[in-house]
Amino acid sequence: MRKQEIKKGIYYVGAVDWDVRAFHGYSTERGATYNAYLIVDEKIALIDTTKAPFAKELLARVKEIVDPKEIDYVISNHVEMDHSGGIPEVMKEAVNAKIVTSGPSGLKGLQAHYGSQYEYISVKAGESLSLGKRSLVFVTTPMLHWPDNMVTYCPEEKLLFSNDAFGQHYASNMIFDDQVNYEEMMAEAKKYFANILMPYGVQATKALEIVKGLDIDMIAPSHGVIWRTHIKDIFKAYEEWATETLADAAVVVYDSMWHSTEKMARAIVEGFAIAGVPAKLFDLKANHISNIMTEVLTSKYVVVGSPTLNNCMLPTVAAFLCYMRGLAPHNREGFAFGSYGWGGQGIAQVQEQLDLIGVKKVMEPVRMNYIPSEEQLRELEQAVAEMLKTRE
Ligand code: FEO
């Protein structure tokens, strides 16, 4: 990616990571970008850095515009290393820069990662910094998704540097939302929200209120493309995702040893079909948990099945439930199911985890011994359809 001017005197200097496929437990099939921006004014500010291995790329782009020694401020919107990892490399050359971070949590986080040898400026919510013709206003967004998160607003340019918020893990050689495939971009924005921001819906709603009160014509996140044409669309989507606006739809997730639990899963999907409720079926052997959670974000029903292996649910199912528990969805409904040979403890364990997550139990766990008969499967379809009718 070459450096690009996104507004007069403001440049994209970040990096594209075409090949990354795993991002702390999240599958990034479309790669990622680590966006950084350089504002050239009377003072020069670099907004965020990149993941450490991309810092030299960032510096090369900066050097096409200015000598890094001329950078006055490195604004660190977020301590997580996909944005701050380049700080040591950048600071070797940006020897006159001060690092701007949010409050005590940003300061503590950066010092813990990179030491105290740099000059830090710790800013409070609403504080501003003059660059000359432009200013930067810092809006703290704590727990969206780390304690230190903030976004940086440039009122003179109607430009918001939103860091993780409104981001997408989406590698592209284009930098604006109207230059890429709309459906792909929105799908990645949804996946990002589901897997990074879902536990923080309350904070996201609050932050959205603040951001919507700003005069904005461009949102430059730290991942993916820059929003300039579809700002209303992403605001609307964030409102729905943050408040967990749910479709009358189901996600049926399972793993199976010898296809019996799989047969049950398929019967459950049929039951949803009889009741007119769209359901998607996910075999954990074939689907990544982060893609499943993207569907869970907007689905009312979550039904999970496992056979029993050595007195436990299958490890794949346990991993999915652990991941879902961390992402803490609210107001979901569902139940556990599975086939078993003798003990069948795995099914109770799935139900126990669904209870802990707060998934309202709408059917007793369904257990079938060894191989379900056709009759049992038809009964299961009808039982699911009947249950759904009672919930209309
Ligand atoms: Fe993109 Fe929370 O880091």
mmCIF file of C-alpha atoms and ligand atoms in Angstrom:
data_model
loop_
_atom_site.group_PDB
_atom_site.id
_atom_site.type_symbol
_atom_site.label_atom_id
_atom_site.label_comp_id
_atom_site.label_asym_id
_atom_site.label_seq_id
_atom_site.Cartn_x
_atom_site.Cartn_y
_atom_site.Cartn_z
ATOM 1 C CA MET A 1 0.000 0.000 0.000
ATOM 2 C CA ARG A 2 1.305 3.426 -0.934
ATOM 3 C CA LYS A 3 0.819 6.468 1.270
ATOM 4 C CA GLN A 4 -2.391 8.225 0.335
ATOM 5 C CA GLU A 5 -3.777 11.642 1.103
ATOM 6 C CA ILE A 6 -7.243 11.215 2.623
ATOM 7 C CA LYS A 7 -7.804 14.931 3.158
ATOM 8 C CA LYS A 8 -5.482 17.791 2.319
ATOM 9 C CA GLY A 9 -2.394 17.346 4.488
ATOM 10 C CA ILE A 10 -3.696 14.149 6.131
ATOM 11 C CA TYR A 11 -2.227 10.871 4.945
ATOM 12 C CA TYR A 12 -2.882 7.181 5.315
ATOM 13 C CA VAL A 13 0.467 5.658 6.331
ATOM 14 C CA GLY A 14 -0.686 2.277 7.686
ATOM 15 C CA ALA A 15 -0.055 -1.249 6.448
ATOM 16 C CA VAL A 16 -2.013 -4.088 4.871
ATOM 17 C CA ASP A 17 -1.610 -7.598 6.295
ATOM 18 C CA TRP A 18 -2.940 -9.711 3.440
ATOM 19 C CA ASP A 19 -2.001 -13.053 4.950
ATOM 20 C CA VAL A 20 -3.072 -12.902 8.603
ATOM 21 C CA ARG A 21 -5.701 -15.566 9.235
ATOM 22 C CA ALA A 22 -5.901 -15.614 13.033
ATOM 23 C CA PHE A 23 -6.369 -12.641 15.304
ATOM 24 C CA HIS A 24 -6.483 -13.756 18.922
ATOM 25 C CA GLY A 25 -9.055 -16.426 18.279
ATOM 26 C CA TYR A 26 -10.844 -14.651 15.452
ATOM 27 C CA SER A 27 -10.450 -16.007 11.913
ATOM 28 C CA THR A 28 -9.504 -13.262 9.479
ATOM 29 C CA GLU A 29 -10.232 -14.856 6.113
ATOM 30 C CA ARG A 30 -9.968 -11.502 4.366
ATOM 31 C CA GLY A 31 -6.735 -10.418 6.093
ATOM 32 C CA ALA A 32 -6.418 -7.174 8.040
ATOM 33 C CA THR A 33 -5.005 -3.680 7.970
ATOM 34 C CA TYR A 34 -3.346 -1.663 10.708
ATOM 35 C CA ASN A 35 -4.207 1.889 9.816
ATOM 36 C CA ALA A 36 -2.114 4.856 10.862
ATOM 37 C CA TYR A 37 -2.533 8.453 9.775
ATOM 38 C CA LEU A 38 -0.183 11.412 9.552
ATOM 39 C CA ILE A 39 -1.479 14.956 9.969
ATOM 40 C CA VAL A 40 0.874 17.613 8.662
ATOM 41 C CA ASP A 41 0.154 21.016 10.181
ATOM 42 C CA GLU A 42 2.310 23.501 12.113
ATOM 43 C CA LYS A 43 2.717 20.529 14.409
ATOM 44 C CA ILE A 44 2.852 17.019 12.991
ATOM 45 C CA ALA A 45 0.882 14.179 14.522
ATOM 46 C CA LEU A 46 0.944 10.469 13.805
ATOM 47 C CA ILE A 47 -2.334 8.799 14.768
ATOM 48 C CA ASP A 48 -1.558 5.272 15.993
ATOM 49 C CA THR A 49 1.167 2.999 14.678
ATOM 50 C CA THR A 50 0.925 -0.572 13.364
ATOM 51 C CA LYS A 51 1.605 -4.089 14.567
ATOM 52 C CA ALA A 52 5.343 -4.311 15.278
ATOM 53 C CA PRO A 53 6.387 -6.199 12.098
ATOM 54 C CA PHE A 54 4.866 -3.450 9.939
ATOM 55 C CA ALA A 55 6.540 -0.476 11.646
ATOM 56 C CA LYS A 56 9.267 -0.117 9.026
ATOM 57 C CA GLU A 57 6.597 0.020 6.301
ATOM 58 C CA LEU A 58 4.856 2.763 8.237
ATOM 59 C CA LEU A 59 8.096 4.697 8.630
ATOM 60 C CA ALA A 60 8.855 4.360 4.932
ATOM 61 C CA ARG A 61 5.484 5.928 4.129
ATOM 62 C CA VAL A 62 6.016 8.691 6.684
ATOM 63 C CA LYS A 63 9.419 9.441 5.123
ATOM 64 C CA GLU A 64 7.770 10.050 1.757
ATOM 65 C CA ILE A 65 6.036 12.989 3.465
ATOM 66 C CA VAL A 66 8.210 14.256 6.326
ATOM 67 C CA ASP A 67 11.347 13.399 8.258
ATOM 68 C CA PRO A 68 10.158 11.377 11.301
ATOM 69 C CA LYS A 69 12.212 13.777 13.464
ATOM 70 C CA GLU A 70 9.592 16.388 12.634
ATOM 71 C CA ILE A 71 6.776 14.402 14.252
ATOM 72 C CA ASP A 72 5.625 16.227 17.373
ATOM 73 C CA TYR A 73 3.014 13.806 18.624
ATOM 74 C CA VAL A 74 2.284 10.116 18.350
ATOM 75 C CA ILE A 75 -1.348 9.742 19.342
ATOM 76 C CA SER A 76 -1.983 6.315 20.841
ATOM 77 C CA ASN A 77 -5.729 5.766 20.768
ATOM 78 C CA HIS A 78 -5.367 2.242 22.149
ATOM 79 C CA VAL A 79 -2.643 0.256 23.896
ATOM 80 C CA GLU A 80 -3.338 -3.076 22.172
ATOM 81 C CA MET A 81 -0.278 -4.108 20.195
ATOM 82 C CA ASP A 82 -1.864 -4.142 16.757
ATOM 83 C CA HIS A 83 -1.806 -0.335 17.101
ATOM 84 C CA SER A 84 0.985 0.357 19.552
ATOM 85 C CA GLY A 85 3.436 -2.403 18.542
ATOM 86 C CA GLY A 86 5.228 -0.034 16.165
ATOM 87 C CA ILE A 87 5.939 2.553 18.898
ATOM 88 C CA PRO A 88 9.502 1.410 19.729
ATOM 89 C CA GLU A 89 10.544 1.402 16.048
ATOM 90 C CA VAL A 90 8.804 4.710 15.337
ATOM 91 C CA MET A 91 10.262 6.378 18.433
ATOM 92 C CA LYS A 92 13.790 5.413 17.369
ATOM 93 C CA GLU A 93 13.350 7.877 14.498
ATOM 94 C CA ALA A 94 10.640 10.198 15.804
ATOM 95 C CA VAL A 95 13.048 11.345 18.470
ATOM 96 C CA ASN A 96 11.245 14.605 19.166
ATOM 97 C CA ALA A 97 7.770 13.126 19.527
ATOM 98 C CA LYS A 98 5.680 12.952 22.658
ATOM 99 C CA ILE A 99 3.255 10.071 23.003
ATOM 100 C CA VAL A 100 -0.332 11.085 23.718
ATOM 101 C CA THR A 101 -2.407 8.493 25.543
ATOM 102 C CA SER A 102 -5.720 8.366 27.376
ATOM 103 C CA GLY A 103 -5.680 8.973 31.110
ATOM 104 C CA PRO A 104 -3.979 6.795 33.668
ATOM 105 C CA SER A 105 -5.000 3.515 32.008
ATOM 106 C CA GLY A 106 -3.378 4.423 28.681
ATOM 107 C CA LEU A 107 -0.243 5.620 30.433
ATOM 108 C CA LYS A 108 -0.016 2.528 32.604
ATOM 109 C CA GLY A 109 -0.594 0.238 29.619
ATOM 110 C CA LEU A 110 1.985 1.889 27.358
ATOM 111 C CA GLN A 111 4.603 2.050 30.104
ATOM 112 C CA ALA A 112 4.009 -1.625 30.882
ATOM 113 C CA HIS A 113 4.560 -2.515 27.226
ATOM 114 C CA TYR A 114 7.286 -0.073 26.171
ATOM 115 C CA GLY A 115 8.855 1.379 29.321
ATOM 116 C CA SER A 116 9.061 4.874 30.731
ATOM 117 C CA GLN A 117 11.817 6.276 28.547
ATOM 118 C CA TYR A 118 9.431 8.234 26.328
ATOM 119 C CA GLU A 119 7.749 11.531 27.073
ATOM 120 C CA TYR A 120 4.075 10.742 27.578
ATOM 121 C CA ILE A 121 1.123 13.119 27.682
ATOM 122 C CA SER A 122 -1.869 11.611 29.387
ATOM 123 C CA VAL A 123 -5.107 13.291 28.241
ATOM 124 C CA LYS A 124 -8.562 13.423 29.788
ATOM 125 C CA ALA A 125 -11.938 13.119 28.075
ATOM 126 C CA GLY A 126 -12.685 16.267 26.080
ATOM 127 C CA GLU A 127 -9.137 17.618 26.258
ATOM 128 C CA SER A 128 -7.781 19.066 23.035
ATOM 129 C CA LEU A 129 -4.423 19.611 21.414
ATOM 130 C CA SER A 130 -3.708 22.324 18.868
ATOM 131 C CA LEU A 131 -1.703 21.381 15.792
ATOM 132 C CA GLY A 132 -1.933 24.890 14.290
ATOM 133 C CA LYS A 133 -4.821 25.210 11.831
ATOM 134 C CA ARG A 134 -6.301 22.018 13.176
ATOM 135 C CA SER A 135 -6.948 20.639 16.611
ATOM 136 C CA LEU A 136 -7.444 17.186 18.013
ATOM 137 C CA VAL A 137 -10.114 16.492 20.605
ATOM 138 C CA PHE A 138 -9.835 13.298 22.618
ATOM 139 C CA VAL A 139 -12.999 11.365 23.371
ATOM 140 C CA THR A 140 -12.454 8.515 25.776
ATOM 141 C CA THR A 141 -14.382 5.315 25.071
ATOM 142 C CA PRO A 142 -13.386 3.127 28.040
ATOM 143 C CA MET A 143 -13.944 -0.616 27.668
ATOM 144 C CA LEU A 144 -14.573 -0.331 23.965
ATOM 145 C CA HIS A 145 -12.836 -2.738 24.286
ATOM 146 C CA TRP A 146 -9.908 -2.020 26.658
ATOM 147 C CA PRO A 147 -9.896 0.409 29.594
ATOM 148 C CA ASP A 148 -7.669 2.843 27.684
ATOM 149 C CA ASN A 149 -9.617 3.147 24.429
ATOM 150 C CA MET A 150 -10.197 6.617 23.042
ATOM 151 C CA VAL A 151 -11.081 8.128 19.705
ATOM 152 C CA THR A 152 -9.581 11.335 18.319
ATOM 153 C CA TYR A 153 -11.707 13.956 16.608
ATOM 154 C CA CYS A 154 -10.459 16.688 14.320
ATOM 155 C CA PRO A 155 -13.342 19.221 14.187
ATOM 156 C CA GLU A 156 -11.796 21.432 11.490
ATOM 157 C CA GLU A 157 -11.691 18.424 9.149
ATOM 158 C CA LYS A 158 -14.933 16.757 10.375
ATOM 159 C CA LEU A 159 -12.767 13.684 10.737
ATOM 160 C CA LEU A 160 -12.929 11.036 13.442
ATOM 161 C CA PHE A 161 -10.041 8.658 14.059
ATOM 162 C CA SER A 162 -12.093 5.906 15.644
ATOM 163 C CA ASN A 163 -9.443 3.239 16.255
ATOM 164 C CA ASP A 164 -11.120 -0.192 16.707
ATOM 165 C CA ALA A 165 -14.666 1.214 16.548
ATOM 166 C CA PHE A 166 -16.198 0.882 13.066
ATOM 167 C CA GLY A 167 -13.234 -1.301 12.064
ATOM 168 C CA GLN A 168 -13.233 -4.364 9.851
ATOM 169 C CA HIS A 169 -10.557 -7.005 9.374
ATOM 170 C CA TYR A 170 -10.490 -6.507 5.640
ATOM 171 C CA ALA A 171 -7.332 -6.251 3.569
ATOM 172 C CA SER A 172 -7.618 -4.122 0.456
ATOM 173 C CA ASN A 173 -5.511 -1.934 -1.779
ATOM 174 C CA MET A 174 -8.371 0.563 -1.651
ATOM 175 C CA ILE A 175 -8.855 2.749 1.393
ATOM 176 C CA PHE A 176 -12.416 4.094 1.166
ATOM 177 C CA ASP A 177 -15.766 2.405 1.787
ATOM 178 C CA ASP A 178 -17.072 3.317 -1.685
ATOM 179 C CA GLN A 179 -14.112 1.639 -3.404
ATOM 180 C CA VAL A 180 -14.717 -1.900 -2.139
ATOM 181 C CA ASN A 181 -17.511 -4.452 -2.252
ATOM 182 C CA TYR A 182 -20.265 -3.150 0.060
ATOM 183 C CA GLU A 183 -21.539 -6.554 1.197
ATOM 184 C CA GLU A 184 -18.049 -7.824 2.017
ATOM 185 C CA MET A 185 -17.205 -4.675 3.944
ATOM 186 C CA MET A 186 -20.430 -4.723 5.978
ATOM 187 C CA ALA A 187 -20.033 -8.460 6.645
ATOM 188 C CA GLU A 188 -16.552 -7.829 8.023
ATOM 189 C CA ALA A 189 -17.791 -4.882 10.100
ATOM 190 C CA LYS A 190 -20.454 -7.167 11.572
ATOM 191 C CA LYS A 191 -17.938 -9.913 12.261
ATOM 192 C CA TYR A 192 -15.664 -7.370 13.943
ATOM 193 C CA PHE A 193 -18.455 -6.126 16.189
ATOM 194 C CA ALA A 194 -19.568 -9.662 17.058
ATOM 195 C CA ASN A 195 -16.119 -10.873 18.001
ATOM 196 C CA ILE A 196 -14.543 -7.779 19.549
ATOM 197 C CA LEU A 197 -17.262 -5.424 20.738
ATOM 198 C CA MET A 198 -20.281 -7.606 21.535
ATOM 199 C CA PRO A 199 -19.596 -7.735 25.293
ATOM 200 C CA TYR A 200 -19.539 -3.946 25.405
ATOM 201 C CA GLY A 201 -22.903 -3.045 23.890
ATOM 202 C CA VAL A 202 -23.704 -0.561 26.655
ATOM 203 C CA GLN A 203 -20.395 1.245 26.163
ATOM 204 C CA ALA A 204 -20.832 1.106 22.379
ATOM 205 C CA THR A 205 -24.284 2.675 22.629
ATOM 206 C CA LYS A 206 -22.911 5.447 24.845
ATOM 207 C CA ALA A 207 -19.971 6.086 22.528
ATOM 208 C CA LEU A 208 -22.267 6.083 19.510
ATOM 209 C CA GLU A 209 -24.414 8.780 21.102
ATOM 210 C CA ILE A 210 -21.330 10.963 21.596
ATOM 211 C CA VAL A 211 -19.968 10.312 18.123
ATOM 212 C CA LYS A 212 -23.327 10.996 16.457
ATOM 213 C CA GLY A 213 -23.310 14.388 18.144
ATOM 214 C CA LEU A 214 -20.099 15.324 16.311
ATOM 215 C CA ASP A 215 -19.999 16.927 12.897
ATOM 216 C CA ILE A 216 -18.384 14.152 10.867
ATOM 217 C CA ASP A 217 -17.908 13.520 7.178
ATOM 218 C CA MET A 218 -15.210 10.883 7.473
ATOM 219 C CA ILE A 219 -14.458 8.109 9.967
ATOM 220 C CA ALA A 220 -10.944 6.706 9.789
ATOM 221 C CA PRO A 221 -10.759 3.510 11.829
ATOM 222 C CA SER A 222 -7.594 1.591 12.592
ATOM 223 C CA HIS A 223 -8.745 -1.504 10.723
ATOM 224 C CA GLY A 224 -10.193 -1.782 7.242
ATOM 225 C CA VAL A 225 -11.558 0.916 5.014
ATOM 226 C CA ILE A 226 -12.357 4.543 5.826
ATOM 227 C CA TRP A 227 -16.036 5.486 5.987
ATOM 228 C CA ARG A 228 -16.974 8.517 3.893
ATOM 229 C CA THR A 229 -20.016 7.407 1.873
ATOM 230 C CA HIS A 230 -21.714 4.846 4.132
ATOM 231 C CA ILE A 231 -21.426 6.588 7.515
ATOM 232 C CA LYS A 232 -25.208 6.460 8.067
ATOM 233 C CA ASP A 233 -25.242 2.737 7.272
ATOM 234 C CA ILE A 234 -22.518 1.883 9.759
ATOM 235 C CA PHE A 235 -24.136 4.056 12.459
ATOM 236 C CA LYS A 236 -27.450 2.264 11.919
ATOM 237 C CA ALA A 237 -25.765 -1.134 11.996
ATOM 238 C CA TYR A 238 -23.869 -0.260 15.193
ATOM 239 C CA GLU A 239 -27.111 0.882 16.840
ATOM 240 C CA GLU A 240 -28.685 -2.495 16.068
ATOM 241 C CA TRP A 241 -25.655 -4.563 17.039
ATOM 242 C CA ALA A 242 -24.951 -2.626 20.239
ATOM 243 C CA THR A 243 -28.533 -3.006 21.424
ATOM 244 C CA GLU A 244 -28.622 -6.642 20.266
ATOM 245 C CA THR A 245 -31.604 -6.198 18.004
ATOM 246 C CA LEU A 246 -32.395 -9.832 17.201
ATOM 247 C CA ALA A 247 -34.003 -11.416 14.174
ATOM 248 C CA ASP A 248 -36.413 -14.290 14.662
ATOM 249 C CA ALA A 249 -33.704 -16.650 13.440
ATOM 250 C CA ALA A 250 -31.724 -19.561 14.806
ATOM 251 C CA VAL A 251 -28.175 -20.791 14.959
ATOM 252 C CA VAL A 252 -27.827 -24.552 15.471
ATOM 253 C CA VAL A 253 -24.286 -25.529 16.436
ATOM 254 C CA TYR A 254 -22.969 -29.036 16.966
ATOM 255 C CA ASP A 255 -20.157 -31.504 16.680
ATOM 256 C CA SER A 256 -20.758 -35.189 16.140
ATOM 257 C CA MET A 257 -18.730 -38.387 16.447
ATOM 258 C CA TRP A 258 -20.743 -40.852 14.355
ATOM 259 C CA HIS A 259 -23.415 -38.578 12.817
ATOM 260 C CA SER A 260 -26.147 -39.191 15.426
ATOM 261 C CA THR A 261 -25.909 -35.723 16.989
ATOM 262 C CA GLU A 262 -25.635 -34.407 13.436
ATOM 263 C CA LYS A 263 -28.956 -36.093 12.537
ATOM 264 C CA MET A 264 -30.541 -34.447 15.553
ATOM 265 C CA ALA A 265 -29.114 -31.064 14.536
ATOM 266 C CA ARG A 266 -30.598 -31.435 11.057
ATOM 267 C CA ALA A 267 -33.970 -32.407 12.535
ATOM 268 C CA ILE A 268 -33.895 -29.309 14.752
ATOM 269 C CA VAL A 269 -33.188 -27.124 11.704
ATOM 270 C CA GLU A 270 -36.193 -28.777 10.018
ATOM 271 C CA GLY A 271 -38.288 -28.002 13.074
ATOM 272 C CA PHE A 272 -37.391 -24.329 12.750
ATOM 273 C CA ALA A 273 -38.283 -24.530 9.044
ATOM 274 C CA ILE A 274 -41.736 -25.988 9.838
ATOM 275 C CA ALA A 275 -42.338 -23.010 12.138
ATOM 276 C CA GLY A 276 -41.114 -20.586 9.448
ATOM 277 C CA VAL A 277 -38.021 -19.553 11.404
ATOM 278 C CA PRO A 278 -34.781 -19.325 9.375
ATOM 279 C CA ALA A 279 -32.049 -21.437 10.951
ATOM 280 C CA LYS A 280 -28.409 -21.903 10.046
ATOM 281 C CA LEU A 281 -26.573 -25.133 10.792
ATOM 282 C CA PHE A 282 -22.937 -25.066 11.900
ATOM 283 C CA ASP A 283 -20.793 -28.177 12.253
ATOM 284 C CA LEU A 284 -17.907 -27.128 14.491
ATOM 285 C CA LYS A 285 -15.541 -29.258 12.415
ATOM 286 C CA ALA A 286 -16.253 -27.095 9.389
ATOM 287 C CA ASN A 287 -16.989 -23.645 10.800
ATOM 288 C CA HIS A 288 -14.865 -21.251 12.793
ATOM 289 C CA ILE A 289 -16.352 -20.117 16.093
ATOM 290 C CA SER A 290 -15.863 -16.460 15.158
ATOM 291 C CA ASN A 291 -18.046 -16.917 12.060
ATOM 292 C CA ILE A 292 -20.702 -18.641 14.145
ATOM 293 C CA MET A 293 -20.713 -15.767 16.646
ATOM 294 C CA THR A 294 -21.261 -13.347 13.779
ATOM 295 C CA GLU A 295 -24.584 -15.121 13.168
ATOM 296 C CA VAL A 296 -25.337 -15.281 16.895
ATOM 297 C CA LEU A 297 -25.004 -11.470 17.028
ATOM 298 C CA THR A 298 -28.329 -11.041 15.256
ATOM 299 C CA SER A 299 -30.145 -14.334 15.988
ATOM 300 C CA LYS A 300 -32.627 -14.954 18.771
ATOM 301 C CA TYR A 301 -32.152 -18.721 19.099
ATOM 302 C CA VAL A 302 -28.940 -20.594 19.875
ATOM 303 C CA VAL A 303 -29.216 -24.382 20.056
ATOM 304 C CA VAL A 304 -26.095 -26.413 20.832
ATOM 305 C CA GLY A 305 -25.458 -30.148 20.571
ATOM 306 C CA SER A 306 -22.733 -32.535 21.592
ATOM 307 C CA PRO A 307 -22.299 -36.266 22.003
ATOM 308 C CA THR A 308 -20.435 -37.491 25.075
ATOM 309 C CA LEU A 309 -16.763 -38.409 24.877
ATOM 310 C CA ASN A 310 -15.071 -39.770 28.011
ATOM 311 C CA ASN A 311 -17.848 -38.355 30.218
ATOM 312 C CA CYS A 312 -17.520 -34.864 28.709
ATOM 313 C CA MET A 313 -18.950 -32.818 25.864
ATOM 314 C CA LEU A 314 -16.651 -32.722 22.833
ATOM 315 C CA PRO A 315 -13.755 -30.252 23.219
ATOM 316 C CA THR A 316 -14.862 -28.355 20.095
ATOM 317 C CA VAL A 317 -18.258 -27.713 21.682
ATOM 318 C CA ALA A 318 -16.635 -26.700 24.985
ATOM 319 C CA ALA A 319 -14.408 -24.230 23.119
ATOM 320 C CA PHE A 320 -17.388 -22.704 21.325
ATOM 321 C CA LEU A 321 -19.355 -22.352 24.558
ATOM 322 C CA CYS A 322 -16.339 -20.824 26.329
ATOM 323 C CA TYR A 323 -15.942 -18.317 23.495
ATOM 324 C CA MET A 324 -19.645 -17.463 23.489
ATOM 325 C CA ARG A 325 -19.633 -17.051 27.272
ATOM 326 C CA GLY A 326 -16.851 -14.460 26.951
ATOM 327 C CA LEU A 327 -18.769 -12.534 24.304
ATOM 328 C CA ALA A 328 -21.782 -12.531 26.650
ATOM 329 C CA PRO A 329 -24.799 -12.355 24.325
ATOM 330 C CA HIS A 330 -28.083 -11.329 25.963
ATOM 331 C CA ASN A 331 -31.720 -12.334 25.487
ATOM 332 C CA ARG A 332 -31.025 -15.514 23.537
ATOM 333 C CA GLU A 333 -33.168 -18.641 23.769
ATOM 334 C CA GLY A 334 -32.215 -22.241 23.163
ATOM 335 C CA PHE A 335 -31.508 -25.690 24.515
ATOM 336 C CA ALA A 336 -28.951 -28.491 24.469
ATOM 337 C CA PHE A 337 -29.153 -31.751 22.583
ATOM 338 C CA GLY A 338 -27.050 -34.768 21.737
ATOM 339 C CA SER A 339 -26.862 -38.491 21.277
ATOM 340 C CA TYR A 340 -25.158 -40.701 23.834
ATOM 341 C CA GLY A 341 -24.171 -44.300 24.477
ATOM 342 C CA TRP A 342 -24.373 -44.789 28.237
ATOM 343 C CA GLY A 343 -23.631 -41.787 30.509
ATOM 344 C CA GLY A 344 -24.661 -38.846 28.284
ATOM 345 C CA GLN A 345 -23.065 -36.301 30.623
ATOM 346 C CA GLY A 346 -22.023 -34.093 27.691
ATOM 347 C CA ILE A 347 -25.591 -32.968 27.027
ATOM 348 C CA ALA A 348 -26.089 -31.783 30.615
ATOM 349 C CA GLN A 349 -22.752 -29.993 30.432
ATOM 350 C CA VAL A 350 -23.839 -28.113 27.307
ATOM 351 C CA GLN A 351 -27.086 -27.116 29.013
ATOM 352 C CA GLU A 352 -25.177 -26.005 32.110
ATOM 353 C CA GLN A 353 -22.998 -23.712 29.979
ATOM 354 C CA LEU A 354 -26.017 -22.323 28.122
ATOM 355 C CA ASP A 355 -27.587 -21.579 31.521
ATOM 356 C CA LEU A 356 -24.415 -19.803 32.648
ATOM 357 C CA ILE A 357 -24.398 -17.702 29.478
ATOM 358 C CA GLY A 358 -28.004 -16.773 30.234
ATOM 359 C CA VAL A 359 -29.586 -18.494 27.243
ATOM 360 C CA LYS A 360 -33.207 -18.989 28.249
ATOM 361 C CA LYS A 361 -34.065 -22.696 28.132
ATOM 362 C CA VAL A 362 -37.076 -23.085 25.852
ATOM 363 C CA MET A 363 -36.993 -26.907 25.680
ATOM 364 C CA GLU A 364 -35.635 -29.523 28.009
ATOM 365 C CA PRO A 365 -32.310 -30.927 26.759
ATOM 366 C CA VAL A 366 -32.959 -33.543 24.091
ATOM 367 C CA ARG A 367 -31.097 -36.840 24.526
ATOM 368 C CA MET A 368 -31.185 -39.773 22.125
ATOM 369 C CA ASN A 369 -29.537 -43.100 22.790
ATOM 370 C CA TYR A 370 -26.980 -44.268 20.213
ATOM 371 C CA ILE A 371 -28.617 -43.852 16.798
ATOM 372 C CA PRO A 372 -31.841 -41.832 16.571
ATOM 373 C CA SER A 373 -34.614 -43.566 14.642
ATOM 374 C CA GLU A 374 -36.457 -41.790 11.837
ATOM 375 C CA GLU A 375 -39.473 -41.650 14.091
ATOM 376 C CA GLN A 376 -37.514 -39.989 16.886
ATOM 377 C CA LEU A 377 -36.119 -37.436 14.452
ATOM 378 C CA ARG A 378 -39.593 -36.564 13.109
ATOM 379 C CA GLU A 379 -40.772 -36.208 16.694
ATOM 380 C CA LEU A 380 -37.894 -33.868 17.405
ATOM 381 C CA GLU A 381 -38.775 -31.734 14.358
ATOM 382 C CA GLN A 382 -42.365 -31.491 15.553
ATOM 383 C CA ALA A 383 -41.332 -30.749 19.135
ATOM 384 C CA VAL A 384 -39.184 -27.829 17.981
ATOM 385 C CA ALA A 385 -41.946 -26.544 15.682
ATOM 386 C CA GLU A 386 -44.527 -26.833 18.491
ATOM 387 C CA MET A 387 -42.253 -25.054 20.947
ATOM 388 C CA LEU A 388 -41.836 -22.196 18.467
ATOM 389 C CA LYS A 389 -45.598 -21.925 17.912
ATOM 390 C CA THR A 390 -46.127 -21.415 21.621
ATOM 391 C CA ARG A 391 -43.608 -18.554 21.511
ATOM 392 C CA GLU A 392 -45.325 -16.582 18.738
HETATM 393 FE FE1 FEO B 1 -7.277 -3.340 16.987
HETATM 394 FE FE2 FEO B 1 -8.105 -3.656 20.252
HETATM 395 O O1 FEO B 1 -6.981 -3.565 18.804
#
